[in-house]
Every structure is written in C-alpha cells, then in structure tokens.
Amino acid sequence: MKLCIICTTCLLLFINSRPYSQNIYSTRETETSEYIISLLGIKVGEATLKKTSEIKNSQRYYHLKISGKTTGIAHLFYNVSDEWATHIDPQSYFPILFYRNIQENKYRKHEIVLFHRQQNIIEVKNIDPTTKQVQSIKKYTVKEPLHDILSGIHILKYKHYDSLSNGSTITMKGFWEDTTYTLQIRFIGKEYIKTEQGKIHSITIAIFPPANTIFEKNNPIQIWFSNDLKRTLLKIKTKMTIGSLDVNIKK
C-alpha cells in the first residue's frame, strides 16, 4: 500500500487556473488542520495541512504544506513519511515553486518544480536524496500557466459554488510530472456531515481522474469543504477497487 496524502487530498487535482482564477473567496493568511487516514475503516496514518504567509527575497507568498505518515501497525509494514509543499503567488494564485520529499520504505524521491509563468515553462529538478545535489533538469513547454497539485487545492477550496447547480461539471487540464491530463470536477451539492468537530454544513465535490482500473466510476474521489468563509477541508473519500481510503479531520 502506497500511503501518502497525495492519494487522497491531491490525487490528480492539477487544475488549470482559468476556471478558478476569478470569482473566489479571499483566502486566509494562516491555517493548520490535522487528519486521520483510514483504509477499509482501519486507521493507517495521519496527515497535517499547514498554510503560512512568508517573505523571501522581498517576494511575499503563501507556503502551503501537506505532510503524511503511517502510524501503528501500518507503519511496521510500510514506513511512510512524505512532504509536499508549494509557494503560491498571493496576487495571481499561481504557484511559484513546488517540491515533494518522498520517503516510503527504501524508496526516496526529492523533486523541485519551478513555474516560469511568463515563459510558459515548467522546470523539474530531481535532487539526490543523499547529497542534495541536482541529478537532472527537465523543462516542459505548456500552452498556459498551470497549477501544481497543492495550489490547485487552494483555488478549489475558495471557489464560489453558489453559481453552480447540483450535478454541474467543469472539464479541466492538469500537469503531473511530464504529462497533461484532462479532469472533470462535479459539484454534488451542499449537506451536513458528521465530523469529530461536530455536525458541519459542507460543500461536496467529486473528482474524476483519467480512465484507469484503480478507482471506481461513481464519484471516485469525493471531497467535503466547510460551507463558510474558512472553507476547511473536512473529509475525503477515495473509492478504489481494493476498498475505500478515507481522510477525516481531527477534533
């Protein structure tokens, strides 16, 4: 089992910005949320989402980071400690830099992605996990600026869903590693859900990744945000052929 928060929170949310670059709520400067990850109803890990406002080289940006790890018995069979982060331009909401540091058993991957929006180029640097030296650099030309997986979530959270009717869908393009994908996001509606923080009114959406044999066809990735100005990520349910992988917010 390859457990990391990307499997549930992000999972191909590499969203093209144009449908979301306008008409979004003002975002919070800082936020922190903690989550429990369960597979088939059994706790297998924990995850933390943090957002801060920072300044580097006179440039202000949002630093959004997700870290995930296995816990308990799952940790004995599959040792995971992953970190994903992005630097987001607070004016355009486009990413400036994205990185991921993956540690899963003996597997290691350290990657830095630079977004050159003016040139429509995405530069991917693979870093040696031991020496911290750059092993390879690849550049990809894209037709328009794209979000990384975390900045895509950030935009998705603050979308004005009041203008959408239940069941409406949006087709979007996304970029992951070296491939462009076409995704569908469906607005399911609004409902109350039970959480460890109580009963909360939420916005529900579903993500449809490219056709594959991993996910079920009916709302394969379902996400709940609180229906308020905070837009807290409350819950994720990923329906896979092996069973359900769930992420639920802690108290």
Coordinates of C-alpha atoms in Angstrom, one line a residue:
M1 CA 0.0 0.0 0.0
K2 CA 1.5 3.3 -1.0
L3 CA 0.1 5.6 1.6
C4 CA 0.7 9.4 1.3
I5 CA -1.6 12.3 1.5
I6 CA -1.4 12.7 -2.2
C7 CA -3.5 9.6 -2.7
T8 CA -6.5 11.3 -1.1
T9 CA -6.1 15.1 -0.7
C10 CA -4.5 15.9 -4.0
L11 CA -4.8 12.9 -6.3
L12 CA -4.7 14.5 -9.7
L13 CA -6.0 17.9 -8.7
F14 CA -3.5 19.5 -11.0
I15 CA -6.0 22.2 -12.0
N16 CA -5.7 24.7 -14.9
S17 CA -6.2 28.1 -13.3
R18 CA -8.6 29.8 -15.7
P19 CA -11.9 28.4 -14.4
Y20 CA -10.9 29.4 -10.9
S21 CA -8.7 32.5 -11.3
Q22 CA -11.7 34.7 -10.9
N23 CA -14.6 34.7 -8.5
I24 CA -13.0 33.1 -5.5
Y25 CA -13.2 33.9 -1.8
S26 CA -10.4 35.8 -0.1
T27 CA -8.1 33.2 1.4
R28 CA -6.8 33.0 5.0
E29 CA -3.2 34.0 5.7
T30 CA -2.6 31.0 8.0
E31 CA -4.3 27.8 8.8
T32 CA -3.5 24.3 10.3
S33 CA -5.6 21.2 10.1
E34 CA -4.8 17.6 11.2
Y35 CA -6.3 14.4 9.7
I36 CA -6.7 10.7 10.3
I37 CA -6.2 8.4 7.3
S38 CA -8.1 5.1 7.2
L39 CA -8.1 2.2 4.8
L40 CA -11.1 -0.1 4.9
G41 CA -12.1 1.6 8.1
I42 CA -8.8 0.9 9.8
K43 CA -6.5 3.8 10.8
V44 CA -3.2 3.6 8.9
G45 CA -1.8 7.1 9.1
E46 CA -2.0 10.8 9.9
A47 CA -1.6 14.0 7.9
T48 CA -1.2 17.7 8.6
L49 CA -2.0 20.6 6.3
K50 CA -0.4 23.9 7.1
K51 CA -0.5 27.3 5.4
T52 CA 1.6 30.4 6.3
S53 CA 2.3 33.7 4.7
E54 CA 6.0 34.3 4.2
I55 CA 8.5 36.6 2.5
K56 CA 11.7 35.5 0.7
N57 CA 14.0 37.8 -1.4
S58 CA 11.4 40.6 -0.9
Q59 CA 8.7 38.3 -2.5
R60 CA 5.6 37.5 -0.5
Y61 CA 4.0 34.1 -1.0
Y62 CA 1.7 31.6 0.7
H63 CA 3.5 28.5 1.8
L64 CA 1.1 25.5 1.7
K65 CA 2.5 22.2 3.0
I66 CA 1.0 18.7 3.5
S67 CA 2.8 16.0 5.4
G68 CA 1.7 12.5 5.8
K69 CA 3.0 9.4 7.7
T70 CA 1.9 5.9 8.5
T71 CA 1.1 5.0 12.1
G72 CA 0.6 1.9 14.3
I73 CA 0.7 -1.5 12.6
A74 CA 0.6 0.0 9.2
H75 CA 3.9 1.7 9.9
L76 CA 5.5 -1.6 10.7
F77 CA 4.6 -3.0 7.2
Y78 CA 5.0 0.2 5.2
N79 CA 7.1 3.1 6.6
V80 CA 5.9 6.4 5.0
S81 CA 7.0 9.9 5.8
D82 CA 6.1 12.2 2.9
E83 CA 6.1 16.0 2.5
W84 CA 4.5 18.1 -0.3
A85 CA 4.7 21.9 -0.5
T86 CA 4.0 24.8 -2.7
H87 CA 4.8 28.6 -2.8
I88 CA 1.8 30.5 -4.1
D89 CA 1.7 34.0 -5.5
P90 CA -1.0 35.8 -3.4
Q91 CA -1.9 38.0 -6.3
S92 CA -2.4 35.6 -9.1
Y93 CA -2.8 32.4 -7.0
F94 CA -0.4 30.6 -9.4
P95 CA 2.4 28.5 -8.0
I96 CA 6.0 29.9 -7.9
L97 CA 7.7 26.7 -6.7
F98 CA 6.5 23.2 -5.7
Y99 CA 8.5 20.4 -4.0
R100 CA 8.0 16.9 -2.7
N101 CA 10.2 14.9 -0.4
I102 CA 9.1 11.2 -0.5
Q103 CA 10.3 8.5 1.9
E104 CA 8.4 5.2 1.6
N105 CA 10.4 2.2 2.9
K106 CA 13.6 2.3 1.0
Y107 CA 12.2 4.5 -1.8
R108 CA 13.4 8.1 -1.9
K109 CA 12.4 11.0 -4.2
H110 CA 13.2 14.7 -3.8
E111 CA 11.8 16.9 -6.5
I112 CA 11.7 20.7 -7.0
V113 CA 9.4 22.2 -9.7
L114 CA 9.8 25.8 -10.8
F115 CA 7.0 27.6 -12.6
H116 CA 8.2 30.2 -15.1
R117 CA 4.8 31.7 -15.9
Q118 CA 6.0 34.4 -18.2
Q119 CA 7.7 31.9 -20.5
N120 CA 5.1 29.1 -20.0
I121 CA 7.8 26.7 -19.0
I122 CA 7.8 24.2 -16.1
E123 CA 11.2 23.2 -14.9
V124 CA 11.6 19.9 -13.0
K125 CA 14.7 19.3 -10.9
N126 CA 15.4 15.8 -9.4
I127 CA 17.6 16.0 -6.3
D128 CA 19.8 13.3 -4.9
P129 CA 18.2 12.4 -1.5
T130 CA 21.7 11.8 0.0
T131 CA 24.0 14.5 -1.5
K132 CA 21.2 17.1 -2.1
Q133 CA 22.8 17.8 -5.5
V134 CA 20.7 18.2 -8.6
Q135 CA 20.7 15.0 -10.6
S136 CA 18.7 16.1 -13.6
I137 CA 16.8 19.0 -15.0
K138 CA 13.9 18.8 -17.5
K139 CA 11.9 21.6 -19.0
Y140 CA 8.4 21.4 -20.3
T141 CA 6.7 23.9 -22.5
V142 CA 3.0 24.4 -21.7
K143 CA 0.3 26.4 -23.5
E144 CA -0.7 28.4 -20.5
P145 CA 0.2 28.6 -16.7
L146 CA -0.8 25.6 -14.7
H147 CA -1.2 24.9 -11.0
D148 CA 0.6 22.2 -9.1
I149 CA -1.4 19.8 -7.0
L150 CA -1.5 21.9 -3.8
S151 CA -2.1 25.3 -5.4
G152 CA -4.9 23.6 -7.3
I153 CA -6.5 22.5 -4.0
H154 CA -6.0 26.0 -2.7
I155 CA -8.0 27.5 -5.6
L156 CA -10.6 24.7 -5.4
K157 CA -11.3 25.4 -1.8
Y158 CA -12.2 29.0 -2.3
K159 CA -14.3 28.7 -5.4
H160 CA -17.8 30.4 -5.4
Y161 CA -20.0 27.3 -5.7
D162 CA -23.2 29.3 -5.3
S163 CA -23.2 29.9 -9.1
L164 CA -23.2 26.2 -9.9
S165 CA -26.2 23.9 -9.9
N166 CA -26.0 20.5 -8.4
G167 CA -24.5 17.9 -10.8
S168 CA -22.8 20.5 -13.0
T169 CA -19.3 19.7 -14.1
I170 CA -16.2 21.5 -15.3
T171 CA -13.6 20.0 -17.6
M172 CA -10.0 21.0 -16.7
K173 CA -6.5 20.2 -17.8
G174 CA -3.7 19.3 -15.4
F175 CA 0.0 18.6 -15.4
W176 CA 1.8 15.8 -13.5
E177 CA 5.5 15.0 -13.9
D178 CA 5.6 15.1 -17.7
T179 CA 2.0 14.5 -18.8
T180 CA -1.0 16.7 -19.3
Y181 CA -4.3 15.3 -18.1
T182 CA -8.0 16.1 -18.6
L183 CA -10.1 16.0 -15.5
Q184 CA -13.7 16.5 -14.5
I185 CA -14.9 18.1 -11.3
R186 CA -18.5 17.7 -10.4
F187 CA -20.3 19.9 -7.9
I188 CA -22.5 17.5 -6.0
G189 CA -24.2 20.0 -3.6
K190 CA -24.3 21.0 0.0
E191 CA -25.1 18.8 3.0
Y192 CA -24.5 18.4 6.7
I193 CA -21.8 15.8 7.6
K194 CA -20.7 14.4 11.0
T195 CA -17.1 15.0 12.0
E196 CA -15.0 14.8 15.1
Q197 CA -15.6 18.6 15.4
G198 CA -19.4 18.1 15.2
K199 CA -22.0 18.3 12.6
I200 CA -20.9 20.8 9.9
H201 CA -22.6 22.2 6.8
S202 CA -20.4 21.3 3.8
I203 CA -19.8 21.7 0.1
T204 CA -19.4 18.4 -1.7
I205 CA -17.5 17.9 -5.0
A206 CA -16.3 14.8 -6.8
I207 CA -13.1 14.5 -8.9
F208 CA -12.9 12.2 -11.9
P209 CA -9.3 11.3 -12.8
P210 CA -8.4 9.9 -16.3
A211 CA -9.8 6.4 -17.0
N212 CA -8.0 3.7 -15.1
T213 CA -8.5 0.5 -13.2
I214 CA -7.7 1.9 -9.7
F215 CA -10.8 3.9 -9.0
E216 CA -14.5 3.2 -9.1
K217 CA -16.5 5.0 -11.7
N218 CA -19.2 6.6 -9.4
N219 CA -17.7 9.7 -7.7
P220 CA -14.3 8.0 -7.3
I221 CA -12.8 10.9 -5.3
Q222 CA -15.2 12.8 -3.1
I223 CA -14.3 15.9 -1.1
W224 CA -16.1 17.9 1.6
F225 CA -15.2 21.6 2.5
S226 CA -16.9 23.5 5.2
N227 CA -19.6 25.9 3.8
D228 CA -18.2 29.0 5.4
L229 CA -15.5 31.6 4.8
K230 CA -12.9 29.3 6.3
R231 CA -13.6 26.5 3.7
T232 CA -11.9 24.0 5.9
L233 CA -11.1 20.6 4.2
L234 CA -13.2 18.2 6.3
K235 CA -13.2 14.9 4.6
I236 CA -12.0 12.9 1.5
K237 CA -13.3 9.6 0.4
T238 CA -11.4 7.8 -2.3
K239 CA -13.3 4.8 -3.8
M240 CA -10.7 2.3 -5.1
T241 CA -11.1 -1.3 -6.4
I242 CA -9.4 -2.5 -3.2
G243 CA -11.7 -0.6 -1.0
S244 CA -12.2 2.9 0.5
L245 CA -9.4 5.2 1.6
D246 CA -10.7 8.0 3.8
V247 CA -9.3 11.2 5.3
N248 CA -11.2 12.8 8.2
I249 CA -10.4 16.0 10.1
K250 CA -9.4 15.6 13.8
K251 CA -11.0 17.4 16.7

